[in-house]
Short mmCIF file of C-alpha atoms in Angstrom, two decimals:
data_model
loop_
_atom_site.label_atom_id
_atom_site.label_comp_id
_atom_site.label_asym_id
_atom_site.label_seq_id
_atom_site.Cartn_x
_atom_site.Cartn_y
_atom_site.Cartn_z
CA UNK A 63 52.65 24.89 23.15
CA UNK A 64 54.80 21.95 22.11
CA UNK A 65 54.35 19.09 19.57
CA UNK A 66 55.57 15.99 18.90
CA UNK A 67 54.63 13.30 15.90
CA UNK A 68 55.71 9.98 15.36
CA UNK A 69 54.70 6.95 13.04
CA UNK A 70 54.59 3.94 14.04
CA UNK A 71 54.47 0.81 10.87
CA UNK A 72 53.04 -2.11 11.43
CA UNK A 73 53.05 -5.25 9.27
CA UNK A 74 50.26 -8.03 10.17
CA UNK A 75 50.78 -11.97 9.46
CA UNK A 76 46.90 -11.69 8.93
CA UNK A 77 44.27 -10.01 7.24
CA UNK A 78 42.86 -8.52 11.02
CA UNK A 79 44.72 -8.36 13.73
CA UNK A 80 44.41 -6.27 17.05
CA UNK A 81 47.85 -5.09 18.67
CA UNK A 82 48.44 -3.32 21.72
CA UNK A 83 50.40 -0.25 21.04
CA UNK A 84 49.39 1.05 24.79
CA UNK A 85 53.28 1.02 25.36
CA UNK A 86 54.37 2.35 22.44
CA UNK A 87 52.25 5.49 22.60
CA UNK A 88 53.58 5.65 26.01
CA UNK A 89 57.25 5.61 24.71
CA UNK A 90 56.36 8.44 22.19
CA UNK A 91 54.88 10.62 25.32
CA UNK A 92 58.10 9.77 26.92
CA UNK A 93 60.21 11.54 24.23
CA UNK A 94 57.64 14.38 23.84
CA UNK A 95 58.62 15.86 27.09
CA UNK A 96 54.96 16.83 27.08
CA UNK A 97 53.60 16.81 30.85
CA UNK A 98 49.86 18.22 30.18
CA UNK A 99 47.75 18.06 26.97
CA UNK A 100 46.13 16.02 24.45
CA UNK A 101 47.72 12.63 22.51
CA UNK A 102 45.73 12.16 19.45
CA UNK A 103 46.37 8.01 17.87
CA UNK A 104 44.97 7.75 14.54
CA UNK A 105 45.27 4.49 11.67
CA UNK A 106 46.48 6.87 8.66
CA UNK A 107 44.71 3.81 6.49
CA UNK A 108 41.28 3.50 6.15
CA UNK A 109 40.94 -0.34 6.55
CA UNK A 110 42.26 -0.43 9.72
CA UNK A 111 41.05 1.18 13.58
CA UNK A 112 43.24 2.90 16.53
CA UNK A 113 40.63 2.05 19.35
CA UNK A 114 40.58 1.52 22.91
CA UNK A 115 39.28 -1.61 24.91
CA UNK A 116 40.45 -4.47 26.75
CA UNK A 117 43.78 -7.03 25.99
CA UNK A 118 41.47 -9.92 26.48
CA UNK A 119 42.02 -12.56 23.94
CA UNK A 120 38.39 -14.05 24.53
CA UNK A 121 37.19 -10.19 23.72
CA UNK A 122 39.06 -9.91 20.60
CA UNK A 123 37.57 -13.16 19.12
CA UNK A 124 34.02 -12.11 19.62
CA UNK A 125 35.02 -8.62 18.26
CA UNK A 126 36.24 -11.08 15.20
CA UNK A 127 33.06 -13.19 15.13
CA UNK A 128 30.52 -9.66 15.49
CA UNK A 129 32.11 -7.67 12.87
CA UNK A 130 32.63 -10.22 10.60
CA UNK A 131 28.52 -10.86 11.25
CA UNK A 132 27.89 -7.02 10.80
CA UNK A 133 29.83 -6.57 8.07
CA UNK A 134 31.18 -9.79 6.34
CA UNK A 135 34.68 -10.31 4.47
CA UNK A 136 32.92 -12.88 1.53
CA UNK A 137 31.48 -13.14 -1.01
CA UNK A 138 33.81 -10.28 -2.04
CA UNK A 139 30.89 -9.79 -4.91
CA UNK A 140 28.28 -8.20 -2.08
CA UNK A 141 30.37 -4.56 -2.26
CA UNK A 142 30.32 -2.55 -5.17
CA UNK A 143 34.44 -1.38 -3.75
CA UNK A 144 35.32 -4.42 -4.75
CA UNK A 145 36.92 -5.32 -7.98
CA UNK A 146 39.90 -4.17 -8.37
CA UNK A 147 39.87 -4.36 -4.61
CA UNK A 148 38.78 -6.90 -2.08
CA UNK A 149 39.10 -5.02 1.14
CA UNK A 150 35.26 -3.34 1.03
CA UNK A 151 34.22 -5.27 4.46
CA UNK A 152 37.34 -3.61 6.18
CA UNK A 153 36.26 -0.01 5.22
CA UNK A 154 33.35 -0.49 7.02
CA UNK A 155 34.54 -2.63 9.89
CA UNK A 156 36.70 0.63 11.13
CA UNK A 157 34.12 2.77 10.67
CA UNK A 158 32.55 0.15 13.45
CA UNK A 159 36.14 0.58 15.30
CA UNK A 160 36.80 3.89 14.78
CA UNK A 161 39.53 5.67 13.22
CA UNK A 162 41.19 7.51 16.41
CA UNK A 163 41.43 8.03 19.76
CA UNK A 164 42.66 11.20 22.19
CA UNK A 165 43.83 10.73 24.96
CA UNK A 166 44.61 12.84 28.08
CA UNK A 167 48.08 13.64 28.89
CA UNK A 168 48.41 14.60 32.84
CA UNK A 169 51.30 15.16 35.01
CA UNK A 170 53.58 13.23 32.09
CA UNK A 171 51.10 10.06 31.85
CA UNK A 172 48.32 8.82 29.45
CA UNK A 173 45.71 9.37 31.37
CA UNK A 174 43.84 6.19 31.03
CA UNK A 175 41.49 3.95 33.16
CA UNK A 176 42.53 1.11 35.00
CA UNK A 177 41.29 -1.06 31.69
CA UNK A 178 42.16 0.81 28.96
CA UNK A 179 44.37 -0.26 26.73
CA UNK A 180 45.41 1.43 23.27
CA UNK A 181 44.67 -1.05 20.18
CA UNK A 182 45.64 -0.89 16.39
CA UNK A 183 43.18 -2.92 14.54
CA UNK A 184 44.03 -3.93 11.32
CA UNK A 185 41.30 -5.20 9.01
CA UNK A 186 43.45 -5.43 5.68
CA UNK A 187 46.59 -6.62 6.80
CA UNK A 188 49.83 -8.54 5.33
CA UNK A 189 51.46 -5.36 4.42
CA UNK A 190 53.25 -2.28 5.78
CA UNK A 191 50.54 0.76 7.54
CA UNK A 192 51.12 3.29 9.47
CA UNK A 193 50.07 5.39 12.89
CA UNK A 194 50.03 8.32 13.64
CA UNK A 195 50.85 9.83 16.93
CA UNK A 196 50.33 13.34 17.31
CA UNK A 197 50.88 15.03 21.28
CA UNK A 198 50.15 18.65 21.79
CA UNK A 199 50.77 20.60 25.26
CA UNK A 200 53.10 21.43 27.48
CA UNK B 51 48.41 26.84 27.59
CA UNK B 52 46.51 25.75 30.61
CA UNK B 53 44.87 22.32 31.11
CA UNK B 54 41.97 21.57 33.65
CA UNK B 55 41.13 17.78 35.15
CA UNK B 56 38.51 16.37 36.68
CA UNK B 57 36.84 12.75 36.90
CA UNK B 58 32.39 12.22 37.59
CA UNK B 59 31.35 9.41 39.13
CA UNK B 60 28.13 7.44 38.16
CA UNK B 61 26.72 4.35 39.68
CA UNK B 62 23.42 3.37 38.13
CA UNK B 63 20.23 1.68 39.25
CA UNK B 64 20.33 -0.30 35.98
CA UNK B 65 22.58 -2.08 33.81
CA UNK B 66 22.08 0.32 31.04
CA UNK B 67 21.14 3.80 31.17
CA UNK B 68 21.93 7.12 29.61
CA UNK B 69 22.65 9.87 31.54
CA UNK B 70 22.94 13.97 30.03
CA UNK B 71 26.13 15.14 31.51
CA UNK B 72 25.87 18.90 29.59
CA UNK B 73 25.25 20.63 33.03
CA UNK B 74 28.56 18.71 34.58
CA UNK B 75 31.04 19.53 31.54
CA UNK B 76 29.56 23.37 31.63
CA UNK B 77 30.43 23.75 35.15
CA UNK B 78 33.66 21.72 34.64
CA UNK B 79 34.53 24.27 31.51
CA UNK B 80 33.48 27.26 33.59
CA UNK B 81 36.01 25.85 37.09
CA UNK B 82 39.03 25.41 34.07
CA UNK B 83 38.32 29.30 33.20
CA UNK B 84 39.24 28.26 29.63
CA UNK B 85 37.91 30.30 27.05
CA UNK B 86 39.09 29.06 23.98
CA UNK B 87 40.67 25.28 22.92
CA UNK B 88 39.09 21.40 22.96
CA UNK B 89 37.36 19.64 26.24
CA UNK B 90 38.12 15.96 25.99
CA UNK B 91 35.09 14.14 27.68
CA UNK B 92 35.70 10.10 27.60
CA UNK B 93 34.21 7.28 29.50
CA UNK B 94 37.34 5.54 31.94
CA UNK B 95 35.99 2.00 31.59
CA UNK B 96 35.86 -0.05 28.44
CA UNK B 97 32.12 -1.01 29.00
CA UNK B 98 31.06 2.82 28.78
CA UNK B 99 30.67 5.16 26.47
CA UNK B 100 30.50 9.53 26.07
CA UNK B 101 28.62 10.44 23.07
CA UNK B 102 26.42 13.35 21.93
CA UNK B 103 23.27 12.89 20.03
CA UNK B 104 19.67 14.32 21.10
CA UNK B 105 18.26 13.98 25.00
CA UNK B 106 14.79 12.62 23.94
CA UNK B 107 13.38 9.62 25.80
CA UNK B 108 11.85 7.49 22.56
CA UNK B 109 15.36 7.82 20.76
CA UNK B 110 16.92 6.73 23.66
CA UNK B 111 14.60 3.11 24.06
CA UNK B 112 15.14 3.02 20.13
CA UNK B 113 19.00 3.17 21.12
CA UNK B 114 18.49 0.20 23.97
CA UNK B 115 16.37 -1.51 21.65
CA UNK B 116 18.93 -1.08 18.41
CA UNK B 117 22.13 -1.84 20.80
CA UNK B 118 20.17 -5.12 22.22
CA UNK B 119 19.88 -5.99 17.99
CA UNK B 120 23.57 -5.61 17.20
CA UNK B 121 25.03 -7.04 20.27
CA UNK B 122 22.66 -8.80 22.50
CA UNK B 123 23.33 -9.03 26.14
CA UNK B 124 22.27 -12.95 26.30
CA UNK B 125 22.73 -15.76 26.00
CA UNK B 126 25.77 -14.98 27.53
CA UNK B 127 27.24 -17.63 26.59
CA UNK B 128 27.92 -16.67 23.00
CA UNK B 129 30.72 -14.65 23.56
CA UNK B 130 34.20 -16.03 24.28
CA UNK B 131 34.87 -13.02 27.10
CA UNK B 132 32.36 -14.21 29.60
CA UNK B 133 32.51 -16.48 32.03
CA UNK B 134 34.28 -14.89 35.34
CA UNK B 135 32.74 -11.94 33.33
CA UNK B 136 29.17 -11.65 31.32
CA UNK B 137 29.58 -7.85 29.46
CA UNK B 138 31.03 -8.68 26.74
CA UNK B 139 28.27 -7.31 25.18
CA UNK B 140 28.77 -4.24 26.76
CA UNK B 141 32.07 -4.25 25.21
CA UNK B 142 30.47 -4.39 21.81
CA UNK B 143 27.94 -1.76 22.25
CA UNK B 144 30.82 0.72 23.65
CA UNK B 145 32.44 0.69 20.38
CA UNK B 146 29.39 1.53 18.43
CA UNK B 147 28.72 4.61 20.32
CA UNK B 148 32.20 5.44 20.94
CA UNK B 149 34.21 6.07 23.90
CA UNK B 150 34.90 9.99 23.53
CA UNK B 151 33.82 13.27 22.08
CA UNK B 152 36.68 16.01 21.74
CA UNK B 153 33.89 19.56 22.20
CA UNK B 154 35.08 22.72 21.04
CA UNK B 155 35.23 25.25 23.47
CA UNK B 156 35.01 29.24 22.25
CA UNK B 157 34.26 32.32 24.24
CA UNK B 158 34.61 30.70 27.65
CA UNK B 159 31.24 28.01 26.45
CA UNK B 160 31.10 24.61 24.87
CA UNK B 161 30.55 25.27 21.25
CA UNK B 162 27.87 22.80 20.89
CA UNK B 163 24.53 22.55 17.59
CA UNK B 164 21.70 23.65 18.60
CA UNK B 165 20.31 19.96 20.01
CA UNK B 166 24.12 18.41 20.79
CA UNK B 167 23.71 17.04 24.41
CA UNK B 168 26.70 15.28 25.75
CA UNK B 169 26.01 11.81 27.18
CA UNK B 170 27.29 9.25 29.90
CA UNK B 171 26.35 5.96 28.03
CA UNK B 172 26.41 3.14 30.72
CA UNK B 173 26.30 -0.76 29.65
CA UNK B 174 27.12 -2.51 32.69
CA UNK B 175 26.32 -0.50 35.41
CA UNK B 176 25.23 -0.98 39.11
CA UNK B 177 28.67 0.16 40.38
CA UNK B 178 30.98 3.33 40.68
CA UNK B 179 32.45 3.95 37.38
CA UNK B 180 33.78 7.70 35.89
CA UNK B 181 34.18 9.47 32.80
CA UNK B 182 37.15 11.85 32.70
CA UNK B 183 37.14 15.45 31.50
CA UNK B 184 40.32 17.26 29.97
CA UNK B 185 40.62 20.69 29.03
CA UNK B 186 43.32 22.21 27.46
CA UNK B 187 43.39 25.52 25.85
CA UNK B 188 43.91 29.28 27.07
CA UNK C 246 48.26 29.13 21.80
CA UNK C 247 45.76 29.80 18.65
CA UNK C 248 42.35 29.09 17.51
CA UNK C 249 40.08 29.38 14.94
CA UNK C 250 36.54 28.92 14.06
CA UNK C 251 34.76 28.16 11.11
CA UNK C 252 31.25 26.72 10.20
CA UNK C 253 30.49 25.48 7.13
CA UNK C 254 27.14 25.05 5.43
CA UNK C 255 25.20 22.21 3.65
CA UNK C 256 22.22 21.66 1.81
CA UNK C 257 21.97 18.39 0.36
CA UNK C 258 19.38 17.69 -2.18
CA UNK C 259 18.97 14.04 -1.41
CA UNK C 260 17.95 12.58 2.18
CA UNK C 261 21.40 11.03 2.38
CA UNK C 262 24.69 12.24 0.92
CA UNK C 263 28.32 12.06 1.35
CA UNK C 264 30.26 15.27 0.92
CA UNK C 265 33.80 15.38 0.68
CA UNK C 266 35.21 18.71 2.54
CA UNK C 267 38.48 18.13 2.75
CA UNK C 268 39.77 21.07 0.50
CA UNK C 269 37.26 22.93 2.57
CA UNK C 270 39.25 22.16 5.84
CA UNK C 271 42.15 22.96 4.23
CA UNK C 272 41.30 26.05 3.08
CA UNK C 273 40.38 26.99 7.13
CA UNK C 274 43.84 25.78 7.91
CA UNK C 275 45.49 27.65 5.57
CA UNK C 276 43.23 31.03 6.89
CA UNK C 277 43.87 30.05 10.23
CA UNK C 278 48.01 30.21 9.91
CA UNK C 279 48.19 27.62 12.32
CA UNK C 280 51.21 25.64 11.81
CA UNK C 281 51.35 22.76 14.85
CA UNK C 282 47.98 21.18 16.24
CA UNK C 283 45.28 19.84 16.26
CA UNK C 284 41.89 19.96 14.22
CA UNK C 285 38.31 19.02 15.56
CA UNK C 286 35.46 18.62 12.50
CA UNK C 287 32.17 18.06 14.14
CA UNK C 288 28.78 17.47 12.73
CA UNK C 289 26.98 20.43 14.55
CA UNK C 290 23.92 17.94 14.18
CA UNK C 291 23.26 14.73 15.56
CA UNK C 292 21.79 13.24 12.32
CA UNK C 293 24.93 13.86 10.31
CA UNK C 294 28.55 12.62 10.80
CA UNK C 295 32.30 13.97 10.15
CA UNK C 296 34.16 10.42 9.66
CA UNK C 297 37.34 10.23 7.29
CA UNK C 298 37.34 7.12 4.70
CA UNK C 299 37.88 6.75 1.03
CA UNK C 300 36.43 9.21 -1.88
CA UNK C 301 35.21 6.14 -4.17
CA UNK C 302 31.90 5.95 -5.21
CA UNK C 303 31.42 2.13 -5.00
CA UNK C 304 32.19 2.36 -1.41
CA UNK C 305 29.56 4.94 -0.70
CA UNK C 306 26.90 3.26 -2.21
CA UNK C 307 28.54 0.27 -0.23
CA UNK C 308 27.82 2.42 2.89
CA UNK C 309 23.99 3.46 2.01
CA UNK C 310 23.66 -0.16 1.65
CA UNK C 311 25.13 -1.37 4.62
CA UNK C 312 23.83 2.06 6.92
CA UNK C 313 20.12 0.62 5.65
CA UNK C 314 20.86 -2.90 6.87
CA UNK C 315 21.63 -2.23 10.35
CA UNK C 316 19.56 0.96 10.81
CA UNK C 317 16.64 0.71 8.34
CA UNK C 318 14.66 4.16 7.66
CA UNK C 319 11.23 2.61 7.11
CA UNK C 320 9.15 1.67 7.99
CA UNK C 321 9.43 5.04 10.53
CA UNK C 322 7.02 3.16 12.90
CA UNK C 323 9.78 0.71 14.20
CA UNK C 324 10.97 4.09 16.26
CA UNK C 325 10.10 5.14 19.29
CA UNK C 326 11.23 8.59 18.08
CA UNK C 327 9.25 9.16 15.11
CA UNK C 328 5.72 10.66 15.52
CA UNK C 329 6.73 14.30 14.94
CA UNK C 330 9.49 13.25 13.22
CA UNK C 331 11.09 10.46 10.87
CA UNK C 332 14.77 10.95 11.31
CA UNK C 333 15.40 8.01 14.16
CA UNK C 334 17.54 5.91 11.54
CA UNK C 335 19.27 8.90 11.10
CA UNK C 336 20.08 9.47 14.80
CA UNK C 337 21.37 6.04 14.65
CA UNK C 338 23.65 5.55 11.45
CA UNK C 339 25.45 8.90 12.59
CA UNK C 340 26.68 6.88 15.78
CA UNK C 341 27.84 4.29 13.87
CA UNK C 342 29.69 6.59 11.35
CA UNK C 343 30.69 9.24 14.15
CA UNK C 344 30.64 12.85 15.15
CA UNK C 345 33.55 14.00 14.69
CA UNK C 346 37.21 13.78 13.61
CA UNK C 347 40.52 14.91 15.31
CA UNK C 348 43.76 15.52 13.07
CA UNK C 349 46.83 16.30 13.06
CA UNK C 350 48.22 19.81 11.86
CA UNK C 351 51.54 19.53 11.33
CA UNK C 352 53.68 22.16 9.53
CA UNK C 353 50.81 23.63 7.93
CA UNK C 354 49.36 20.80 6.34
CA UNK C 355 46.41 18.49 7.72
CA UNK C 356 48.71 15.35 8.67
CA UNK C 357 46.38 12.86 6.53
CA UNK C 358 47.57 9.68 5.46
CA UNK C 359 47.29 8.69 1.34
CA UNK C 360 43.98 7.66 0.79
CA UNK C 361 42.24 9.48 3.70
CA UNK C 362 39.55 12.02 3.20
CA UNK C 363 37.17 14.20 5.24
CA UNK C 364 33.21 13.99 4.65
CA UNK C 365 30.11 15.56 5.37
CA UNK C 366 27.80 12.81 6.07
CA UNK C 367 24.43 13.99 5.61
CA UNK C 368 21.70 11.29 6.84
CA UNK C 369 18.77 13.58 7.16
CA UNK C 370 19.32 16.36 4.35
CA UNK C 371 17.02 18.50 2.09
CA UNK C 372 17.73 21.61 4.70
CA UNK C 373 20.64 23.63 6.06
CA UNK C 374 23.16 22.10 8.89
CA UNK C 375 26.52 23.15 9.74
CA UNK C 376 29.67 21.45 10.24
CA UNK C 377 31.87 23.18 13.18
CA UNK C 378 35.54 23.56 12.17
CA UNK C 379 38.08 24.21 15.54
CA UNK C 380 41.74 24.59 15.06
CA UNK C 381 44.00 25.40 18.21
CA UNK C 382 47.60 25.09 18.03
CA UNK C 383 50.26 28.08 16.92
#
């Protein structure tokens, strides 16, 4: 069995953001060498999301408008987190999002469906976080 | 390591619907003649999801009923993704039940709790859409 | 390629409790001698959750807070599923928190980023339920 792990940083202009990594994970398979297994992407910060959906801009403003609904940024005073901190709504808008996805590796390829499309969602942004990518096979 | 592949098709009678796929992923797991390592079992399209909970028929109307709450399916019109399209509800409601479940797999059977039944999750059905299954492992 | 298996029990005194595990998990990792892979904590109940966030007490009454807004425990007549039982809210905070978690194992260590931490989320307590710890790699 063979491994491979890579970070990727990311660094939002915004508090949320949603970026397609899809190629970028697809990079990382690349220098795995790995042609059959499992590619676990995972936010190493819990105020943001690795997730997978569709790159439709209309999509990713109605996921802005419903998780800002389900679990609202303001008034910061609603959360007992915050305080010291401000970022209680994001904790709970990943848990909404997710932390990670796996993905199958086959034949040297992500394994995905004709829509699917790898996502870091940041919920906290305007400062450096990481992913991790973790591939396991052969 | 070996790995095993294999998509299931589903076309449903109704927009939404929850089907147990436990049977399908045994006899998947049992073709792969893996004994021991992880069965990957996610949805291909991004308005679908494969999740485990319990295969009891009120649960799963308080599940329609609780999914309708968060993210309704009309008036389409509130969301910013339809138009050509009108599941961008379905969208939402994938995300809350999640797109995957990663299964254990020991002694040649899916290591599952006592009332863990793996589910299809469909929210815009009435066409031919798959879930993948990957097993890796020995 | 390894594996290795480990449940872990919990008893919560209170309906609904978060449990950090993480030294647990890393005490299987560490008896497990895996040194590459990957790690699969599941809930081996579908009225509990494994999810990784932040060990901070304001958040986790944040989380009771927020769980009882969008899936309210009483009155138990709302459910379909209730009758025999009162556990439907239960059923459906665990898909919003999750299942299960995935991570990395890399040179010995769980591959965690700063702040994260496993937990035991416990949604319909006062009895015993198991948590399913997998770890294949070598």
């Amino acid at each position: 069995m063979n491994s491979f792990r890579k970070e990727l940083w990311f660094n939002t202009v915004n508090r949320r953001e949603f970026i397609n990594i899809t190629s970028q994970i697809e990079t990382c398979l690349a220098e795995s060498g790995i042609r059959e297994g499992l590619a676990l992407v995972n936010a190493m910060h819990i105020t943001a999301s690795c997730f997978i959906n569709d790159d439709e801009s209309g999509l990713h403003s109605d996921f802005e408008k419903w998780l800002e609904k389900l679990a609202p940024e303001k008034p910061y005073s609603q959360y007992a987190h915050n305080g010291a901190e401000d970022n209680a709504d994001a904790h709970l808008k990943r848990q909404i999002m997710g932390r990670e996805v796996v993905v199958a590796v086959t034949n040297g390829r992500l394994d995905l469906g004709p829509w699917e499309q790898i996502f870091y969602g940041e919920f906290d942004g305007k400062r450096r976080k990481r992913v991790l990518v973790k591939i396991v096979g052969e």
